[in-house]
Amino acid sequence: MAIMHMLREDAYQVPTFHTGKEFILYDALESKLPSDYHVFYSVNFINNLIFDNEADFIIFHPKKGFLVIEAKSGNDITYKNNCWYYSNNVKMNPFSQVRRIKHNLIDKIKDKNPDIVNNSIFTACVWFHEMDKDAVNTNNLPLEVDEHLLLTSEALLEPEIYINKIFSKIDKKSNLNSSQTKFVINLLESFCFAVCFWRWHFQVFQSLRKRFMLVFRKNLRLIKLTVSWGISL
C-alpha cells in the first residue's frame, strides 16, 4: 500500500474529502500502489497569505519523480468547439490548470532546495476517474494534450502501470537520496496541513464578524429609537 499524506481534521483521524467521489481515486492509489510511493491529497500552495493553487493529488517516488494529478469527477466531461465542458456546460481547462500547479510546485521546491529540482522529474496529468476511454473519445482531443497524460477509469484497476508509462515518456531520471526524500515529504506535508491553520483563522474571523454584526445591529436599533424620540420631542 502507498503511504498517504492528507489533512485529518478530527480526533478520530478520519480523512476529510472535498467530495465523496474523490475517495474513489484516493482508495485506488492507496490500495494498489506499492509502499515506496507517497501520495499527497489536497496540497495547498499559499502565496502572500492567499491560496494560490491546490493540487488534488501529488504522487512522489524518490526514483521516479513527481506526478501532479488534476482529478475530475463526473461522467459528462466533453471537449467541443475548442473548449472543455464540465457539468451543465461549465467551461474549464484542466490541462492548463494542472500545468500551472506543476510549475508552482517546482517553484516552491526550487526556492527551498534547488538540487531536488535538478535531480528529479516533474510531470502532470488529468484523471477523469468516472469516465472510460470510449466516453472521453480520445480521438477528439486538442493537439496540446498527450493521450498518455489523460487517465480514465481503466487506470483505477492498475494505476502503477499508467503512472510508470507517464514517467517513461521523460528522458530524464529521478534519483533523490534519503535526506532529499525526507525533505520533500516534510515540505509537501506542510502544504497539506497549512490549510488547517488558515481554516481556523477563517473560522475565528467569521465568528468575530458575526458578533460584530449583532452588536452593530443592536446599536443601530438604539440609534434609530433615539433619533425617533428626539424628533417626537
Coordinates of C-alpha atoms in Angstrom, one line a residue:
M1 CA 0.0 0.0 0.0
A2 CA 1.1 3.5 -0.8
I3 CA 1.9 6.0 2.0
M4 CA -0.9 8.5 2.2
H5 CA -0.5 12.1 3.4
M6 CA -3.5 14.3 3.9
L7 CA -5.3 16.6 6.4
R8 CA -7.2 14.8 9.1
E9 CA -9.3 17.3 11.0
D10 CA -11.0 15.4 13.8
A11 CA -9.9 13.5 16.9
Y12 CA -10.5 10.1 15.2
Q13 CA -8.1 11.0 12.4
V14 CA -10.8 10.5 9.8
P15 CA -9.7 11.7 6.3
T16 CA -11.6 14.8 5.1
F17 CA -12.5 14.7 1.3
H18 CA -13.8 17.6 -0.7
T19 CA -16.2 15.2 -2.4
G20 CA -17.1 11.5 -1.8
K21 CA -16.2 10.8 -5.4
E22 CA -12.5 11.8 -4.8
F23 CA -12.4 8.9 -2.4
I24 CA -12.6 6.5 -5.4
L25 CA -9.3 7.8 -6.7
Y26 CA -7.8 8.0 -3.2
D27 CA -8.7 4.4 -2.4
A28 CA -7.2 3.1 -5.7
L29 CA -3.9 4.9 -5.2
E30 CA -3.6 3.8 -1.6
S31 CA -4.5 0.2 -2.1
K32 CA -2.9 -0.5 -5.5
L33 CA 0.4 1.4 -5.4
P34 CA 3.4 -0.1 -3.6
S35 CA 4.7 1.2 -0.3
D36 CA 7.6 3.2 -2.0
Y37 CA 5.1 5.7 -3.3
H38 CA 4.0 8.7 -1.4
V39 CA 0.6 10.2 -2.2
F40 CA -0.4 13.7 -1.1
Y41 CA -4.0 14.7 -1.2
S42 CA -5.2 18.3 -1.3
V43 CA -1.9 20.1 -1.4
N44 CA -2.4 23.9 -1.0
F45 CA 0.0 26.5 -2.2
I46 CA -0.1 29.8 -0.4
N47 CA 1.4 33.0 -1.7
N48 CA 1.3 36.2 0.3
L49 CA -1.2 34.8 2.7
I50 CA -3.6 33.9 -0.2
F51 CA -4.4 30.4 -1.6
D52 CA -2.8 30.3 -5.0
N53 CA -3.4 26.8 -6.3
E54 CA -4.5 23.4 -5.0
A55 CA -3.2 20.1 -6.3
D56 CA -5.8 17.3 -5.9
F57 CA -3.1 14.7 -5.7
I58 CA 0.7 14.7 -5.9
I59 CA 2.4 11.3 -6.3
F60 CA 6.0 11.2 -5.3
H61 CA 8.6 8.5 -5.8
P62 CA 12.2 9.1 -5.0
K63 CA 13.5 7.2 -8.0
K64 CA 10.7 8.2 -10.4
G65 CA 9.7 11.7 -9.7
F66 CA 6.7 13.9 -9.1
L67 CA 3.3 13.5 -10.7
V68 CA 0.7 16.2 -10.2
I69 CA -2.9 15.0 -10.8
E70 CA -5.9 17.1 -11.5
A71 CA -8.9 14.8 -10.7
K72 CA -12.2 15.5 -12.4
S73 CA -15.4 13.7 -11.2
G74 CA -18.5 13.1 -13.3
N75 CA -19.4 11.3 -16.5
D76 CA -20.3 14.3 -18.6
I77 CA -17.0 15.9 -19.4
T78 CA -16.7 16.8 -23.1
Y79 CA -14.4 18.6 -25.5
K80 CA -16.0 20.5 -28.3
N81 CA -15.6 23.8 -30.1
N82 CA -12.0 24.0 -28.8
C83 CA -13.2 24.1 -25.2
W84 CA -13.6 21.6 -22.3
Y85 CA -17.1 21.5 -20.7
Y86 CA -17.9 20.1 -17.3
S87 CA -21.3 19.7 -15.7
N88 CA -24.0 22.0 -17.1
N89 CA -21.8 23.4 -19.8
V90 CA -19.3 25.0 -17.4
K91 CA -16.1 25.8 -19.2
M92 CA -12.8 24.7 -17.9
N93 CA -9.3 23.7 -19.0
P94 CA -8.0 21.1 -16.6
F95 CA -4.7 20.7 -18.6
S96 CA -3.6 24.3 -18.3
Q97 CA -4.7 24.2 -14.6
V98 CA -2.6 21.2 -13.8
R99 CA 0.4 22.6 -15.7
R100 CA 0.1 25.8 -13.6
I101 CA 0.1 23.8 -10.4
K102 CA 3.1 21.7 -11.5
H103 CA 5.1 24.8 -12.1
N104 CA 4.0 26.2 -8.8
L105 CA 5.3 23.0 -7.1
I106 CA 8.6 23.3 -8.9
D107 CA 9.0 26.9 -7.8
K108 CA 8.2 26.0 -4.2
I109 CA 10.7 23.2 -4.1
K110 CA 13.3 25.2 -6.0
D111 CA 13.0 28.0 -3.6
K112 CA 13.8 25.7 -0.7
N113 CA 16.2 23.1 -2.2
P114 CA 17.1 23.6 -5.9
D115 CA 19.2 20.4 -6.0
I116 CA 15.9 18.4 -5.7
V117 CA 14.5 20.1 -8.9
N118 CA 17.8 19.4 -10.7
N119 CA 17.8 15.7 -9.8
S120 CA 14.1 14.8 -10.3
I121 CA 11.3 14.7 -12.8
F122 CA 8.1 16.8 -12.6
T123 CA 5.1 15.9 -14.7
A124 CA 1.4 16.2 -14.6
C125 CA -1.8 14.6 -15.8
V126 CA -5.6 14.9 -15.8
W127 CA -7.6 12.0 -14.5
F128 CA -11.3 11.6 -15.4
H129 CA -11.8 8.7 -13.0
E130 CA -15.6 8.3 -13.6
M131 CA -15.3 8.1 -17.4
D132 CA -13.9 5.3 -19.5
K133 CA -11.7 5.8 -22.6
D134 CA -14.6 5.4 -25.1
A135 CA -16.7 8.0 -23.3
V136 CA -13.8 10.6 -23.3
N137 CA -13.3 10.0 -27.0
T138 CA -9.5 10.4 -27.1
N139 CA -9.6 10.8 -30.9
N140 CA -11.1 14.3 -30.4
L141 CA -8.5 15.7 -28.1
P142 CA -6.8 19.0 -28.7
L143 CA -3.3 18.9 -30.1
E144 CA -1.8 20.2 -26.8
V145 CA -2.9 17.1 -25.0
D146 CA -0.8 14.0 -25.0
E147 CA -3.0 11.0 -24.8
H148 CA -0.9 9.3 -22.1
L149 CA -1.4 12.3 -19.8
L150 CA -5.2 11.8 -19.8
L151 CA -6.2 8.9 -17.5
T152 CA -9.6 7.4 -17.3
S153 CA -11.5 4.9 -15.1
E154 CA -9.5 2.0 -16.6
A155 CA -6.4 3.3 -14.8
L156 CA -8.1 2.7 -11.4
L157 CA -7.5 -1.0 -11.8
E158 CA -3.7 -0.9 -12.1
P159 CA -2.6 2.7 -11.6
E160 CA 1.1 1.9 -11.4
I161 CA 1.2 0.8 -15.0
Y162 CA -0.2 4.1 -16.2
I163 CA 1.9 6.1 -13.8
N164 CA 5.1 4.3 -15.0
K165 CA 4.1 5.0 -18.6
I166 CA 3.9 8.7 -17.8
F167 CA 7.3 8.8 -16.2
S168 CA 8.8 6.7 -19.0
K169 CA 8.0 9.3 -21.6
I170 CA 10.6 11.6 -20.0
D171 CA 14.2 11.0 -20.8
K172 CA 15.5 12.5 -17.5
K173 CA 15.6 10.2 -14.5
S174 CA 14.9 11.0 -10.9
N175 CA 17.4 10.0 -8.2
L176 CA 16.8 11.5 -4.8
N177 CA 18.8 10.4 -1.7
S178 CA 17.2 9.7 1.7
S179 CA 17.7 13.2 3.1
Q180 CA 16.2 14.8 0.0
T181 CA 13.3 12.4 0.1
K182 CA 12.7 13.3 3.8
F183 CA 12.9 17.0 2.9
V184 CA 10.3 16.6 0.1
I185 CA 7.9 14.6 2.4
N186 CA 8.1 17.3 5.2
L187 CA 7.7 20.1 2.7
L188 CA 4.6 18.6 1.0
E189 CA 3.1 17.7 4.3
S190 CA 3.4 21.3 5.4
F191 CA 1.4 22.3 2.3
C192 CA -1.3 19.7 3.2
F193 CA -1.6 20.8 6.8
A194 CA -1.2 24.5 6.3
V195 CA -4.8 24.7 5.2
C196 CA -5.9 23.6 8.7
F197 CA -4.2 26.7 10.2
W198 CA -5.9 29.0 7.7
R199 CA -9.3 27.4 8.1
W200 CA -9.0 28.0 11.9
H201 CA -8.2 31.7 11.3
F202 CA -11.1 32.0 8.8
Q203 CA -13.5 30.4 11.4
V204 CA -12.3 32.9 14.0
F205 CA -12.8 35.7 11.6
Q206 CA -16.3 34.6 10.8
S207 CA -17.1 34.3 14.5
L208 CA -15.9 37.8 15.2
R209 CA -17.7 39.1 12.2
K210 CA -20.9 37.6 13.3
R211 CA -20.6 39.1 16.8
F212 CA -19.7 42.5 15.4
M213 CA -22.8 42.4 13.1
L214 CA -25.0 41.5 16.1
V215 CA -23.6 44.4 18.2
F216 CA -23.9 46.8 15.2
R217 CA -27.5 45.9 14.5
K218 CA -28.4 46.3 18.2
N219 CA -26.7 49.7 18.4
L220 CA -28.3 50.7 15.1
R221 CA -31.8 50.0 16.6
L222 CA -30.9 52.1 19.6
I223 CA -29.7 54.9 17.4
K224 CA -32.9 54.8 15.4
L225 CA -35.0 54.8 18.5
T226 CA -33.1 57.7 20.0
V227 CA -33.5 59.7 16.8
S228 CA -37.2 58.9 16.6
W229 CA -37.6 60.0 20.2
G230 CA -35.7 63.2 19.6
I231 CA -37.9 64.0 16.6
S232 CA -41.1 63.3 18.5
L233 CA -40.0 65.6 21.3

